[in-house]
Amino acid sequence: MTFPDTSTASALSAADEVNSLLASYPDFPLDGIVFRDLNPVFANAAAFRAMIDALVGRFQGRFDAVAGIEARGFLLAAAIGYAADVAVLAVRKGGKLPGAVLTEEYDLEYGSARLELELGQLPAGSRVLIVDDVLATGGTIAATMRLIERAGYALTGVGVVLELEELDGRSRLGNADVHAIVAL
Ligand code: AMP
């Protein structure tokens, strides 16, 4: 099955779906944070399909695996992996993975955290697409990029549903090929 690169043309419909469905909650979970809730996008079948098709189409044929970041990134990665017929990696919060794991500490828009990747999941040099719901300060995705690199994989790029431009997360991602369906 092939997916057209809908990142420009019909990605408008994915962007329209996201724009019309996303909800914003001021002062959640802390004062001063505007929380962007994408659950209504995931809960709409047409919007979910448009979102997955847009991300797959944008990176079509350029990745052997998709890495989803816990927890909302898992929802995207599972669907993208199935649609693109590629492997799926789970990048988990600290302390949840057994065996040999790589660990990266990172800063959040609110607080700090730890992400981990289990070693030995893919052949060395595998091309990996990282996906998550929101690119905010970029700390989470930057940490995931370091995990992918340390594991010996090649980064294809980064796909997110929503980029919060005022936080300038992109500047923490070097020259990675970053695609956001919607930027606010
Ligand atoms: P960051 O590391 O700052 O780019 O944060 C990215 C992660 O935190 C994403 O996985 C988001 O789920 C979550 N996040 C950060 N800021 C927000 C926000 N304003 N609204 C919704 N989710 C957010």
Coordinates of C-alpha atoms and ligand atoms in Angstrom, one line a residue:
M1 CA 0.0 0.0 0.0
T2 CA 1.4 3.5 -0.8
F3 CA 0.5 6.7 0.9
P4 CA 0.8 10.0 -1.0
D5 CA 2.9 12.7 0.6
T6 CA 0.0 14.7 2.0
S7 CA 2.2 17.0 4.0
T8 CA 1.4 19.9 1.8
A9 CA -1.8 19.3 -0.2
S10 CA -4.3 17.1 1.6
A11 CA -2.4 17.5 4.9
L12 CA -4.5 20.7 4.9
S13 CA -7.4 18.4 5.8
A14 CA -5.4 16.8 8.6
A15 CA -4.5 20.3 9.8
D16 CA -8.1 21.4 9.5
E17 CA -9.2 18.4 11.5
V18 CA -6.6 19.0 14.2
N19 CA -7.4 22.7 14.3
S20 CA -11.1 22.2 14.6
L21 CA -10.9 19.4 17.3
L22 CA -8.1 20.3 19.6
A23 CA -9.0 21.7 23.0
S24 CA -7.1 24.2 25.1
Y25 CA -7.1 24.3 28.9
P26 CA -5.4 27.4 30.5
D27 CA -3.6 26.8 33.8
F28 CA -3.4 23.0 33.5
P29 CA -1.6 21.2 35.0
L30 CA 0.1 24.3 36.4
D31 CA -0.6 28.1 36.4
G32 CA 0.7 29.6 33.2
I33 CA 0.6 26.5 31.1
V34 CA -2.0 26.2 28.3
F35 CA -2.6 22.5 28.0
R36 CA -3.4 21.4 24.4
D37 CA -5.6 18.3 24.5
L38 CA -5.5 16.2 21.4
N39 CA -7.7 13.5 22.7
P40 CA -10.7 14.8 20.7
V41 CA -8.6 14.4 17.6
F42 CA -7.7 10.8 18.5
A43 CA -11.4 10.2 19.3
N44 CA -12.6 11.2 15.8
A45 CA -12.0 8.4 13.3
A46 CA -11.7 10.6 10.2
A47 CA -9.4 13.0 12.0
F48 CA -7.2 10.1 13.4
R49 CA -6.9 8.6 9.9
A50 CA -6.1 11.9 8.3
M51 CA -3.4 12.6 11.0
I52 CA -1.8 9.1 10.5
D53 CA -1.9 9.3 6.7
A54 CA -0.3 12.8 6.8
L55 CA 2.6 11.6 9.0
V56 CA 3.1 8.4 7.0
G57 CA 2.9 10.2 3.7
R58 CA 5.5 12.9 4.8
F59 CA 8.1 10.3 5.6
Q60 CA 7.0 7.5 3.2
G61 CA 9.7 5.0 2.3
R62 CA 12.3 6.6 4.5
F63 CA 12.0 4.8 7.7
D64 CA 12.3 1.1 8.9
A65 CA 10.8 1.7 12.3
V66 CA 8.8 4.3 14.2
A67 CA 9.5 5.2 17.8
G68 CA 6.6 6.4 19.9
I69 CA 7.2 8.4 23.1
E70 CA 5.2 7.4 26.2
A71 CA 2.3 7.8 26.3
R72 CA 0.4 9.6 23.6
G73 CA 3.2 8.9 21.1
F74 CA 2.4 5.2 21.5
L75 CA -1.0 5.8 19.9
L76 CA 0.6 7.4 16.9
A77 CA 3.5 5.0 16.6
A78 CA 1.2 1.9 16.6
A79 CA -1.0 3.2 13.8
I80 CA 1.9 4.5 11.8
G81 CA 3.8 1.2 12.2
Y82 CA 0.8 -0.8 11.0
A83 CA 0.0 1.6 8.1
A84 CA 3.6 1.8 6.9
D85 CA 4.4 -1.8 7.6
V86 CA 7.4 -1.0 9.8
A87 CA 8.7 -1.9 13.2
V88 CA 7.5 -0.1 16.3
L89 CA 9.7 1.0 19.2
A90 CA 8.4 2.1 22.6
V91 CA 10.4 4.9 24.3
R92 CA 9.4 4.6 27.9
K93 CA 9.5 6.8 31.0
G94 CA 12.2 5.8 33.4
G95 CA 12.2 2.6 35.4
K96 CA 9.7 0.6 33.3
L97 CA 11.9 -1.4 31.0
P98 CA 13.8 -4.5 31.9
G99 CA 17.2 -5.7 30.8
A100 CA 19.8 -3.5 29.0
V101 CA 18.4 0.0 28.6
L102 CA 19.8 3.4 27.6
T103 CA 18.7 6.3 29.7
E104 CA 18.4 10.1 29.0
E105 CA 17.5 12.8 31.5
Y106 CA 15.6 15.8 30.1
D107 CA 13.7 18.9 31.1
L108 CA 10.0 19.4 30.5
E109 CA 7.9 22.6 30.1
Y110 CA 7.0 21.7 33.6
G111 CA 9.4 19.6 35.7
S112 CA 12.1 17.1 34.6
A113 CA 12.0 13.4 33.6
R114 CA 13.8 10.4 32.3
L115 CA 13.3 8.4 29.1
E116 CA 14.6 4.9 28.3
L117 CA 15.0 2.7 25.3
E118 CA 15.6 -1.1 25.4
L119 CA 18.7 -2.1 23.5
G120 CA 18.9 -4.7 20.7
Q121 CA 15.5 -4.2 19.2
L122 CA 16.6 -3.3 15.6
P123 CA 19.6 -3.9 13.4
A124 CA 22.3 -1.3 13.6
G125 CA 21.7 1.6 11.2
S126 CA 17.9 1.1 11.1
R127 CA 16.2 4.3 10.0
V128 CA 13.9 5.5 12.7
L129 CA 11.1 8.1 12.7
I130 CA 10.3 9.6 16.1
V131 CA 6.7 10.5 16.8
D132 CA 4.9 12.3 19.6
D133 CA 1.7 14.4 20.0
V134 CA 3.1 17.8 21.0
L135 CA 6.5 19.5 20.4
A136 CA 6.7 22.0 23.2
T137 CA 10.2 22.9 24.6
G138 CA 11.7 20.1 22.6
G139 CA 13.3 18.4 25.6
T140 CA 11.4 15.2 25.3
I141 CA 12.2 14.7 21.6
A142 CA 15.8 15.9 22.0
A143 CA 16.3 13.2 24.6
T144 CA 14.7 10.6 22.3
M145 CA 16.9 11.6 19.5
R146 CA 19.9 11.0 21.8
L147 CA 18.6 7.6 22.6
I148 CA 18.1 6.7 18.9
E149 CA 21.6 7.8 18.1
R150 CA 23.2 6.1 21.1
A151 CA 21.4 2.8 20.1
G152 CA 23.1 3.0 16.7
Y153 CA 20.1 3.9 14.6
A154 CA 19.8 6.6 12.0
L155 CA 17.2 9.3 12.6
T156 CA 14.9 9.8 9.6
G157 CA 13.0 12.7 11.2
V158 CA 10.4 13.7 13.8
G159 CA 6.7 13.8 13.3
V160 CA 4.3 15.6 15.7
V161 CA 0.7 16.5 15.6
L162 CA 1.1 19.9 17.2
E163 CA 4.1 22.3 17.5
L164 CA 4.0 25.1 20.0
E165 CA 6.1 27.6 18.1
E166 CA 6.5 30.2 20.9
L167 CA 8.5 27.6 22.9
D168 CA 11.0 27.2 20.1
G169 CA 11.4 23.4 20.6
R170 CA 12.7 23.1 17.1
S171 CA 15.9 24.9 18.0
R172 CA 16.8 22.0 20.3
L173 CA 16.5 19.4 17.6
G174 CA 19.5 20.4 15.5
N175 CA 19.0 19.8 11.8
A176 CA 16.5 17.1 12.2
D177 CA 13.7 16.9 9.6
V178 CA 10.8 18.0 11.8
H179 CA 7.2 17.9 10.5
A180 CA 4.2 19.2 12.5
I181 CA 0.7 18.8 11.2
V182 CA -0.3 22.0 13.0
A183 CA 1.9 24.8 14.5
L184 CA 0.4 27.2 17.0
Ligands
AMP1 P1 8.6 19.1 25.6 O1 9.6 18.2 26.1 O2 8.5 20.4 26.4 O3 8.6 19.3 24.1 O4 7.2 18.4 26.0 C1 6.7 17.5 25.1 C2 5.8 16.5 25.9 O5 5.1 17.1 27.0 C3 4.8 16.0 24.9 O6 4.8 14.6 25.0 C4 3.5 16.6 25.4 O7 2.6 15.5 25.5 C5 3.7 17.2 26.7 N1 3.4 18.7 26.7 C6 4.2 19.7 27.0 N2 3.6 20.9 26.9 C7 2.3 20.6 26.6 C8 1.2 21.4 26.4 N3 1.2 22.8 26.6 N4 0.0 20.8 26.1 C9 0.0 19.5 26.0 N5 1.0 18.7 26.1 C10 2.2 19.2 26.5

